[in-house]
Amino acid sequence: MDDYDLRLVELYDDANPDGPDHEFYRLLADEKNARSILDVGCGTGILTATFVRPGRTVVGIDPSRNMINYAAERVDGRAVRWILGDSRDIPHEAFDYAVMTGNVAQHIPDGDWERTLKDINTALRDRGVLAFESRNPNTRAWENWAAEDPRIRDTMSGPVREWTEASETAPGQVRLTSHNLFMASGHHVVEQLVLAFRDRQVIQQQLADAGFVVDGVWSDWNRTPCTDDSPLMVFEAHRE
């Protein structure tokens, strides 16, 4: 996928609203007294903008031009520095706290993923914190996504009929095909992406290899310890 269709970017926040996941990342920023925050794969900036506080610097970076352009137009995001790019384009300054939220960690393919962790480690201060989430491959969430019936969602562009196809193309690699039928215009927007499903032990080793110490792996936004059958894995780690 070269970029997100602009029509879907404009509807993204309605489909992915602020919630307990965002609150978890905000509270962790406050708990760590983060004065500088980096949001890698910030998307539309719906979470990024809410990190802004007096005396705190916030940087959002994303490889999608349509996403970053949308984020830069946010009324609540004028204090954020928005950057088009990936981890190789992180500014050369020290951050207290870095996040990758939503599906960001799974969007990054093997090879690039390991480099991303190392780039973030380099960008953090000593004992700077990284937090992100990933889905547990043991629960095979993509099978449920593909089994769901199409739904119709009311949007600013009128009703949109949505459904998803999913297939595991290799162990831990899942291709998603998302269909979005704009019923008023008849436009059918199809987007494809590949998500990487990595198990807990693999991610923990990759974090260690990148120079992180894992402080916790949680199964929800209340810091319940993760188990082998937890659908969600939320990682907290710090730079050694």
mmCIF file of C-alpha atoms in Angstrom, residues 63-218:
data_model
loop_
_atom_site.group_PDB
_atom_site.id
_atom_site.type_symbol
_atom_site.label_atom_id
_atom_site.label_comp_id
_atom_site.label_asym_id
_atom_site.label_seq_id
_atom_site.Cartn_x
_atom_site.Cartn_y
_atom_site.Cartn_z
ATOM 1 C CA PRO A 63 5.296 7.534 6.669
ATOM 2 C CA SER A 64 1.852 8.335 5.210
ATOM 3 C CA ARG A 65 1.729 11.759 3.574
ATOM 4 C CA ASN A 66 -2.075 11.866 3.756
ATOM 5 C CA MET A 67 -2.022 10.962 7.443
ATOM 6 C CA ILE A 68 0.654 13.484 8.415
ATOM 7 C CA ASN A 69 -0.985 16.245 6.365
ATOM 8 C CA TYR A 70 -4.252 15.565 8.161
ATOM 9 C CA ALA A 71 -2.484 15.606 11.541
ATOM 10 C CA ALA A 72 -0.796 18.910 10.737
ATOM 11 C CA GLU A 73 -4.214 20.500 10.183
ATOM 12 C CA ARG A 74 -5.514 19.505 13.623
ATOM 13 C CA VAL A 75 -6.617 22.500 15.667
ATOM 14 C CA ASP A 76 -5.510 20.680 18.823
ATOM 15 C CA GLY A 77 -2.162 19.706 17.321
ATOM 16 C CA ARG A 78 -0.585 23.035 16.525
ATOM 17 C CA ALA A 79 1.989 22.598 19.291
ATOM 18 C CA VAL A 80 3.120 19.234 17.867
ATOM 19 C CA ARG A 81 6.027 18.946 15.426
ATOM 20 C CA TRP A 82 4.814 16.687 12.617
ATOM 21 C CA ILE A 83 7.347 14.792 10.489
ATOM 22 C CA LEU A 84 6.802 12.750 7.333
ATOM 23 C CA GLY A 85 8.971 9.639 7.564
ATOM 24 C CA ASP A 86 9.859 6.601 9.631
ATOM 25 C CA SER A 87 12.298 5.869 12.445
ATOM 26 C CA ARG A 88 15.245 6.876 10.238
ATOM 27 C CA ASP A 89 13.841 10.416 10.256
ATOM 28 C CA ILE A 90 13.562 10.809 14.038
ATOM 29 C CA PRO A 91 15.122 14.149 15.048
ATOM 30 C CA HIS A 92 18.550 14.008 16.668
ATOM 31 C CA GLU A 93 17.441 14.949 20.150
ATOM 32 C CA ALA A 94 16.831 13.024 23.354
ATOM 33 C CA PHE A 95 13.279 11.909 24.193
ATOM 34 C CA ASP A 96 11.944 10.762 27.540
ATOM 35 C CA TYR A 97 9.130 8.635 26.161
ATOM 36 C CA ALA A 98 8.254 6.971 22.860
ATOM 37 C CA VAL A 99 5.075 5.189 21.794
ATOM 38 C CA MET A 100 3.806 3.088 18.906
ATOM 39 C CA THR A 101 0.051 2.651 19.202
ATOM 40 C CA GLY A 102 -2.760 0.852 17.418
ATOM 41 C CA ASN A 103 -1.370 -1.548 14.810
ATOM 42 C CA VAL A 104 1.859 0.390 14.249
ATOM 43 C CA ALA A 105 4.205 -2.290 15.624
ATOM 44 C CA GLN A 106 2.536 -4.878 13.403
ATOM 45 C CA HIS A 107 2.627 -2.699 10.301
ATOM 46 C CA ILE A 108 6.431 -2.683 10.360
ATOM 47 C CA PRO A 109 7.849 -5.748 8.568
ATOM 48 C CA ASP A 110 10.678 -7.899 9.865
ATOM 49 C CA GLY A 111 14.041 -6.274 9.307
ATOM 50 C CA ASP A 112 12.567 -2.793 9.402
ATOM 51 C CA TRP A 113 11.059 -3.667 12.788
ATOM 52 C CA GLU A 114 14.399 -4.504 14.383
ATOM 53 C CA ARG A 115 15.902 -1.325 12.911
ATOM 54 C CA THR A 116 12.974 0.708 14.249
ATOM 55 C CA LEU A 117 13.555 -0.552 17.792
ATOM 56 C CA LYS A 118 17.233 0.343 17.577
ATOM 57 C CA ASP A 119 16.456 3.776 16.136
ATOM 58 C CA ILE A 120 14.016 4.485 18.961
ATOM 59 C CA ASN A 121 16.537 3.275 21.530
ATOM 60 C CA THR A 122 19.089 5.696 20.112
ATOM 61 C CA ALA A 123 16.536 8.525 20.283
ATOM 62 C CA LEU A 124 15.726 7.978 23.968
ATOM 63 C CA ARG A 125 17.550 9.356 26.973
ATOM 64 C CA ASP A 126 19.094 6.897 29.416
ATOM 65 C CA ARG A 127 16.190 5.045 31.060
ATOM 66 C CA GLY A 128 13.805 6.606 28.554
ATOM 67 C CA VAL A 129 10.602 4.593 28.160
ATOM 68 C CA LEU A 130 9.099 2.834 25.127
ATOM 69 C CA ALA A 131 5.508 1.565 25.151
ATOM 70 C CA PHE A 132 3.543 -0.178 22.416
ATOM 71 C CA GLU A 133 0.991 -2.877 21.833
ATOM 72 C CA SER A 134 0.786 -5.948 19.615
ATOM 73 C CA ARG A 135 -1.722 -8.751 19.173
ATOM 74 C CA ASN A 136 -0.932 -12.230 20.380
ATOM 75 C CA PRO A 137 -0.638 -14.637 17.414
ATOM 76 C CA ASN A 138 -1.829 -17.499 19.628
ATOM 77 C CA THR A 139 -5.386 -16.122 19.563
ATOM 78 C CA ARG A 140 -5.462 -15.767 15.728
ATOM 79 C CA ALA A 141 -7.540 -12.569 15.807
ATOM 80 C CA TRP A 142 -7.510 -12.262 12.003
ATOM 81 C CA GLU A 143 -9.811 -15.277 11.717
ATOM 82 C CA ASN A 144 -12.485 -13.396 13.664
ATOM 83 C CA TRP A 145 -12.004 -10.284 11.550
ATOM 84 C CA ALA A 146 -12.574 -12.248 8.358
ATOM 85 C CA ALA A 147 -15.607 -14.028 9.821
ATOM 86 C CA GLU A 148 -17.415 -10.807 10.746
ATOM 87 C CA ASP A 149 -20.412 -9.848 8.633
ATOM 88 C CA PRO A 150 -20.190 -6.599 6.655
ATOM 89 C CA ARG A 151 -21.357 -3.595 8.639
ATOM 90 C CA ILE A 152 -22.722 -0.226 7.623
ATOM 91 C CA ARG A 153 -21.272 2.792 9.401
ATOM 92 C CA ASP A 154 -22.729 6.302 9.283
ATOM 93 C CA THR A 155 -20.006 8.811 8.414
ATOM 94 C CA MET A 156 -19.586 12.409 7.277
ATOM 95 C CA SER A 157 -19.520 10.981 3.744
ATOM 96 C CA GLY A 158 -22.755 9.094 4.257
ATOM 97 C CA PRO A 159 -23.180 5.388 4.967
ATOM 98 C CA VAL A 160 -20.122 3.215 4.339
ATOM 99 C CA ARG A 161 -20.356 -0.569 4.061
ATOM 100 C CA GLU A 162 -17.216 -2.209 5.448
ATOM 101 C CA TRP A 163 -15.843 -5.739 5.473
ATOM 102 C CA THR A 164 -12.475 -7.450 5.720
ATOM 103 C CA GLU A 165 -10.776 -10.439 4.130
ATOM 104 C CA ALA A 166 -7.771 -11.994 5.870
ATOM 105 C CA SER A 167 -5.330 -14.758 5.040
ATOM 106 C CA GLU A 168 -2.172 -16.014 6.701
ATOM 107 C CA THR A 169 0.390 -15.912 3.913
ATOM 108 C CA ALA A 170 3.230 -17.244 6.103
ATOM 109 C CA PRO A 171 3.611 -18.045 9.787
ATOM 110 C CA GLY A 172 2.967 -14.786 11.603
ATOM 111 C CA GLN A 173 2.254 -12.838 8.397
ATOM 112 C CA VAL A 174 -1.362 -11.909 7.684
ATOM 113 C CA ARG A 175 -2.622 -10.090 4.610
ATOM 114 C CA LEU A 176 -5.678 -7.939 5.219
ATOM 115 C CA THR A 177 -7.897 -6.659 2.442
ATOM 116 C CA SER A 178 -10.258 -3.954 3.668
ATOM 117 C CA HIS A 179 -13.323 -3.048 1.625
ATOM 118 C CA ASN A 180 -15.040 0.303 2.043
ATOM 119 C CA LEU A 181 -18.114 0.902 -0.109
ATOM 120 C CA PHE A 182 -19.324 4.519 -0.016
ATOM 121 C CA MET A 183 -22.967 3.843 -0.593
ATOM 122 C CA ALA A 184 -23.997 7.360 -1.649
ATOM 123 C CA SER A 185 -21.404 7.617 -4.432
ATOM 124 C CA GLY A 186 -20.836 3.918 -5.135
ATOM 125 C CA HIS A 187 -17.081 4.333 -4.715
ATOM 126 C CA HIS A 188 -15.460 1.097 -3.549
ATOM 127 C CA VAL A 189 -12.131 1.731 -1.833
ATOM 128 C CA VAL A 190 -9.987 -1.377 -1.344
ATOM 129 C CA GLU A 191 -6.796 -1.291 0.711
ATOM 130 C CA GLN A 192 -4.345 -4.085 1.367
ATOM 131 C CA LEU A 193 -1.730 -4.390 4.059
ATOM 132 C CA VAL A 194 0.320 -7.065 5.774
ATOM 133 C CA LEU A 195 0.443 -7.326 9.563
ATOM 134 C CA ALA A 196 3.226 -9.121 11.443
ATOM 135 C CA PHE A 197 2.037 -11.202 14.403
ATOM 136 C CA ARG A 198 5.049 -11.787 16.671
ATOM 137 C CA ASP A 199 4.842 -13.800 19.853
ATOM 138 C CA ARG A 200 5.787 -12.417 23.241
ATOM 139 C CA GLN A 201 9.131 -14.193 23.544
ATOM 140 C CA VAL A 202 10.232 -12.991 20.111
ATOM 141 C CA ILE A 203 9.354 -9.366 20.875
ATOM 142 C CA GLN A 204 11.042 -9.483 24.259
ATOM 143 C CA GLN A 205 14.224 -10.815 22.665
ATOM 144 C CA GLN A 206 14.084 -8.168 19.940
ATOM 145 C CA LEU A 207 13.726 -5.481 22.588
ATOM 146 C CA ALA A 208 16.712 -6.864 24.470
ATOM 147 C CA ASP A 209 18.757 -7.000 21.263
ATOM 148 C CA ALA A 210 17.907 -3.329 20.638
ATOM 149 C CA GLY A 211 19.114 -2.326 24.100
ATOM 150 C CA PHE A 212 15.879 -2.307 26.096
ATOM 151 C CA VAL A 213 14.931 -3.795 29.452
ATOM 152 C CA VAL A 214 11.330 -5.022 29.545
ATOM 153 C CA ASP A 215 9.488 -3.692 32.604
ATOM 154 C CA GLY A 216 6.146 -5.354 31.970
ATOM 155 C CA VAL A 217 3.910 -7.063 29.442
ATOM 156 C CA TRP A 218 0.222 -6.455 30.054
#
